[in-house]
Coordinates of C-alpha atoms in Angstrom, one line a residue:
Chain A
X1 CA -0.1 0.1 0.2
X2 CA 1.0 3.4 -0.5
X3 CA 2.5 5.6 2.6
X4 CA 1.8 8.9 1.4
X5 CA -1.4 11.3 -0.6
X6 CA -0.8 14.0 -2.5
X7 CA -3.3 16.9 -2.7
X8 CA -4.8 17.7 -5.0
X9 CA -5.2 15.0 -7.4
X10 CA -5.3 17.3 -10.2
X11 CA -4.1 20.8 -10.7
X12 CA -4.4 23.3 -13.8
X13 CA -2.9 26.5 -13.8
X14 CA -1.7 29.4 -16.4
X15 CA 1.9 29.9 -17.3
X16 CA 3.7 32.2 -14.9
X17 CA 1.4 31.3 -12.1
X18 CA 2.7 29.4 -8.9
X19 CA 1.7 25.7 -8.3
X20 CA 1.6 24.3 -4.8
X21 CA 1.3 20.5 -4.1
X22 CA 0.8 18.9 -0.8
X23 CA 1.9 15.5 0.7
X24 CA 0.9 13.9 3.9
X25 CA 2.1 10.8 5.0
X26 CA 1.7 8.2 7.9
X27 CA 4.8 6.9 9.6
X28 CA 8.4 8.3 11.2
X29 CA 10.5 9.1 8.3
X30 CA 14.4 9.7 7.5
X31 CA 13.8 11.7 4.5
X32 CA 11.1 13.0 2.0
X33 CA 11.7 13.0 -1.6
X34 CA 9.7 14.7 -4.9
X35 CA 9.9 13.1 -8.1
X36 CA 8.2 14.4 -11.4
X37 CA 7.3 12.0 -14.2
X38 CA 6.3 12.9 -17.4
X39 CA 3.7 10.8 -19.5
X40 CA 5.0 7.3 -20.3
X41 CA 8.5 8.0 -18.9
X42 CA 10.7 7.3 -15.7
X43 CA 10.5 9.3 -12.4
X44 CA 13.1 12.2 -12.3
X45 CA 14.5 13.0 -8.7
X46 CA 14.0 16.8 -7.9
X47 CA 14.6 17.4 -4.3
X48 CA 15.5 15.6 -1.3
X49 CA 14.6 17.1 2.3
X50 CA 15.7 15.4 5.7
X51 CA 13.7 14.8 8.4
X52 CA 15.7 17.4 10.3
X53 CA 15.2 20.2 7.8
X54 CA 12.2 22.4 7.3
X55 CA 12.7 24.0 4.1
X56 CA 14.8 23.9 0.9
X57 CA 15.3 25.2 -2.2
X58 CA 16.4 24.2 -5.7
X59 CA 15.8 26.9 -8.9
X60 CA 12.2 27.5 -9.0
X61 CA 11.4 24.6 -6.3
X62 CA 10.5 25.2 -2.9
X63 CA 10.1 22.1 -0.5
X64 CA 8.8 22.6 3.1
X65 CA 8.6 20.0 5.7
X66 CA 6.6 19.7 9.0
X67 CA 7.2 16.5 10.6
X68 CA 4.9 17.3 13.5
X69 CA 1.9 17.1 11.0
X70 CA 3.7 14.6 8.9
X71 CA 3.2 16.6 5.8
X72 CA 5.2 18.5 2.9
X73 CA 4.6 20.9 0.3
X74 CA 6.2 21.5 -3.2
X75 CA 5.9 25.0 -4.6
X76 CA 7.1 25.5 -8.5
X77 CA 7.3 29.3 -8.9
X78 CA 6.8 31.1 -12.4
X79 CA 5.5 27.9 -13.9
X80 CA 6.2 26.9 -17.6
X81 CA 4.3 24.5 -20.0
X82 CA 7.3 22.1 -19.9
X83 CA 6.5 21.7 -16.0
X84 CA 3.5 19.6 -17.0
X85 CA 3.7 16.5 -15.6
X86 CA 2.8 14.2 -12.6
X87 CA 4.5 14.9 -9.5
X88 CA 5.2 12.2 -6.4
X89 CA 6.3 12.7 -3.0
X90 CA 8.2 9.7 -1.4
X91 CA 9.3 8.7 1.8
X92 CA 12.3 7.2 3.2
X93 CA 11.4 5.6 6.7
X94 CA 13.3 5.9 9.7
X95 CA 13.8 2.0 10.4
X96 CA 16.9 2.1 8.3
X97 CA 15.2 0.5 5.4
X98 CA 16.5 1.9 2.1
X99 CA 13.3 1.7 0.0
X100 CA 11.1 4.7 -0.9
X101 CA 7.3 4.6 -0.5
X102 CA 5.5 6.9 -3.1
X103 CA 2.4 8.8 -2.7
X104 CA -0.6 8.3 -5.4
X105 CA 0.7 11.7 -7.1
X106 CA -0.6 15.4 -8.2
X107 CA -1.1 15.6 -12.1
X108 CA -0.1 19.3 -13.1
X109 CA -1.1 21.0 -16.1
X110 CA 0.4 24.0 -16.8
X111 CA -1.7 26.1 -19.9
X112 CA 0.4 28.1 -22.3
Chain B
X1 CA 26.3 3.9 -17.9
X2 CA 25.0 7.5 -17.6
X3 CA 21.9 6.1 -16.6
X4 CA 19.5 3.6 -15.5
X5 CA 18.7 1.3 -18.7
X6 CA 15.7 -1.1 -18.8
X7 CA 14.7 -3.7 -21.5
X8 CA 12.6 -4.3 -23.4
X9 CA 10.7 -1.0 -23.3
X10 CA 7.6 -2.8 -24.0
X11 CA 6.6 -6.3 -23.7
X12 CA 3.3 -8.3 -24.9
X13 CA 2.7 -11.6 -23.4
X14 CA -0.2 -14.0 -23.6
X15 CA -1.5 -15.2 -20.5
X16 CA 0.4 -18.0 -18.7
X17 CA 3.6 -16.6 -20.7
X18 CA 6.8 -16.4 -18.5
X19 CA 8.5 -12.7 -19.1
X20 CA 11.9 -11.6 -18.0
X21 CA 12.7 -7.8 -17.7
X22 CA 16.2 -6.4 -17.4
X23 CA 17.6 -3.7 -15.3
X24 CA 21.1 -2.0 -15.8
X25 CA 21.7 0.4 -13.3
X26 CA 24.4 3.2 -12.9
X27 CA 27.8 1.5 -12.3
X28 CA 28.9 1.8 -8.9
X29 CA 25.5 2.2 -7.4
X30 CA 25.1 -0.3 -4.5
X31 CA 21.2 -0.3 -4.1
X32 CA 18.5 -1.4 -6.8
X33 CA 14.8 -1.3 -6.4
X34 CA 11.7 -2.5 -8.5
X35 CA 8.5 -1.0 -8.4
X36 CA 5.0 -1.8 -10.1
X37 CA 3.2 1.1 -11.5
X38 CA -0.4 0.9 -12.5
X39 CA -2.1 3.4 -14.8
X40 CA -2.9 6.6 -13.0
X41 CA -1.1 5.5 -9.6
X42 CA 2.0 6.0 -7.8
X43 CA 5.0 3.2 -8.1
X44 CA 4.5 0.6 -5.5
X45 CA 7.6 -1.2 -4.0
X46 CA 8.3 -4.6 -5.2
X47 CA 11.8 -5.5 -4.2
X48 CA 15.3 -4.2 -3.0
X49 CA 19.0 -5.4 -3.5
X50 CA 22.0 -4.2 -2.0
X51 CA 24.8 -5.3 -4.1
X52 CA 23.7 -9.1 -4.4
X53 CA 21.6 -9.3 -1.7
X54 CA 17.9 -9.3 -1.7
X55 CA 17.3 -7.6 1.6
X56 CA 13.6 -6.9 1.1
X57 CA 10.9 -8.7 -1.2
X58 CA 7.9 -7.9 0.8
X59 CA 6.2 -6.1 -2.1
X60 CA 6.4 -9.2 -4.5
X61 CA 2.6 -9.8 -5.2
X62 CA 3.0 -13.2 -5.3
X63 CA 5.3 -16.3 -5.6
X64 CA 5.1 -16.0 -9.5
X65 CA 7.5 -12.8 -9.0
X66 CA 11.1 -13.5 -8.7
X67 CA 14.0 -11.1 -8.8
X68 CA 17.8 -11.3 -8.9
X69 CA 21.0 -9.7 -9.1
X70 CA 23.7 -12.3 -9.2
X71 CA 26.5 -10.2 -9.6
X72 CA 25.5 -6.9 -7.9
X73 CA 25.0 -5.2 -10.7
X74 CA 22.4 -6.0 -13.6
X75 CA 18.9 -7.4 -12.3
X76 CA 16.4 -9.3 -13.7
X77 CA 12.7 -9.4 -12.6
X78 CA 10.7 -12.6 -13.6
X79 CA 7.2 -13.1 -13.9
X80 CA 6.1 -16.9 -14.1
X81 CA 2.7 -17.9 -15.7
X82 CA 1.8 -13.9 -16.1
X83 CA -2.1 -12.5 -15.5
X84 CA -3.8 -10.1 -16.8
X85 CA -3.6 -8.1 -13.7
X86 CA 0.5 -8.0 -13.9
X87 CA -0.3 -5.6 -16.7
X88 CA 1.9 -2.5 -15.3
X89 CA 4.8 -0.6 -16.0
X90 CA 7.7 -1.9 -13.9
X91 CA 10.2 0.6 -13.0
X92 CA 13.8 -0.1 -11.8
X93 CA 15.9 2.5 -10.1
X94 CA 19.3 2.6 -8.3
X95 CA 20.7 4.8 -5.6
X96 CA 24.3 5.1 -3.9
X97 CA 23.1 6.1 -0.5
X98 CA 20.4 6.1 2.1
X99 CA 19.9 10.2 1.8
X100 CA 20.4 10.2 -1.8
X101 CA 17.8 10.4 -4.6
X102 CA 17.0 7.3 -6.8
X103 CA 17.8 7.5 -10.2
X104 CA 14.9 5.7 -12.7
X105 CA 14.8 3.7 -15.9
X106 CA 12.0 4.6 -18.3
X107 CA 10.5 1.5 -17.1
X108 CA 9.1 -1.8 -19.1
X109 CA 5.4 -1.7 -20.2
X110 CA 4.1 -5.2 -19.6
X111 CA 0.6 -6.0 -21.3
X112 CA -0.5 -9.2 -20.8
X113 CA -3.4 -10.4 -23.2

């Protein structure tokens, strides 16, 4: 079964707007990661945030993590049509296992 | 290699047929993972290798699924007596550490008819 859930399931915005996606998870984690998947392709790693970090930036991406609420958010600023994809959060649990558990994904559509 | 390579890209199998899916991870990556992704869903964990050792196979859905990585590099996921519910994209990923992201291959889309 999947560990996390993204919200919303689908998001449609105009190019240039910001997109915010949320992720909730269930168990204690070692880190949380965000991935992007274009239709019919593999997943691409975007950013990793450790459990002792609260915010991280990478280019137009900003990720926050609130371990007390077991939630994370991904903000994409100044969106582009090329950002159209599905976005997944994935958690590495704190039990030492190396495998990641993925959420159900947010389908983002950026309209040119 | 520069990335994770999976083959074949597409596989159509008749129900009851055995299939073998190959994954060539990034050279030097110790950890290798297999995931199954149904249409419109997130990837579901199948199994995990550290070098040649299969440390976790709790996600394999039945004993028809078998994975190996005999020399700690290339891995093969084998599905015996395929069923229609096995139709999915099978993703392989490799990683070189607990706090590093995964690098995924493009996947093998398996269709069982």
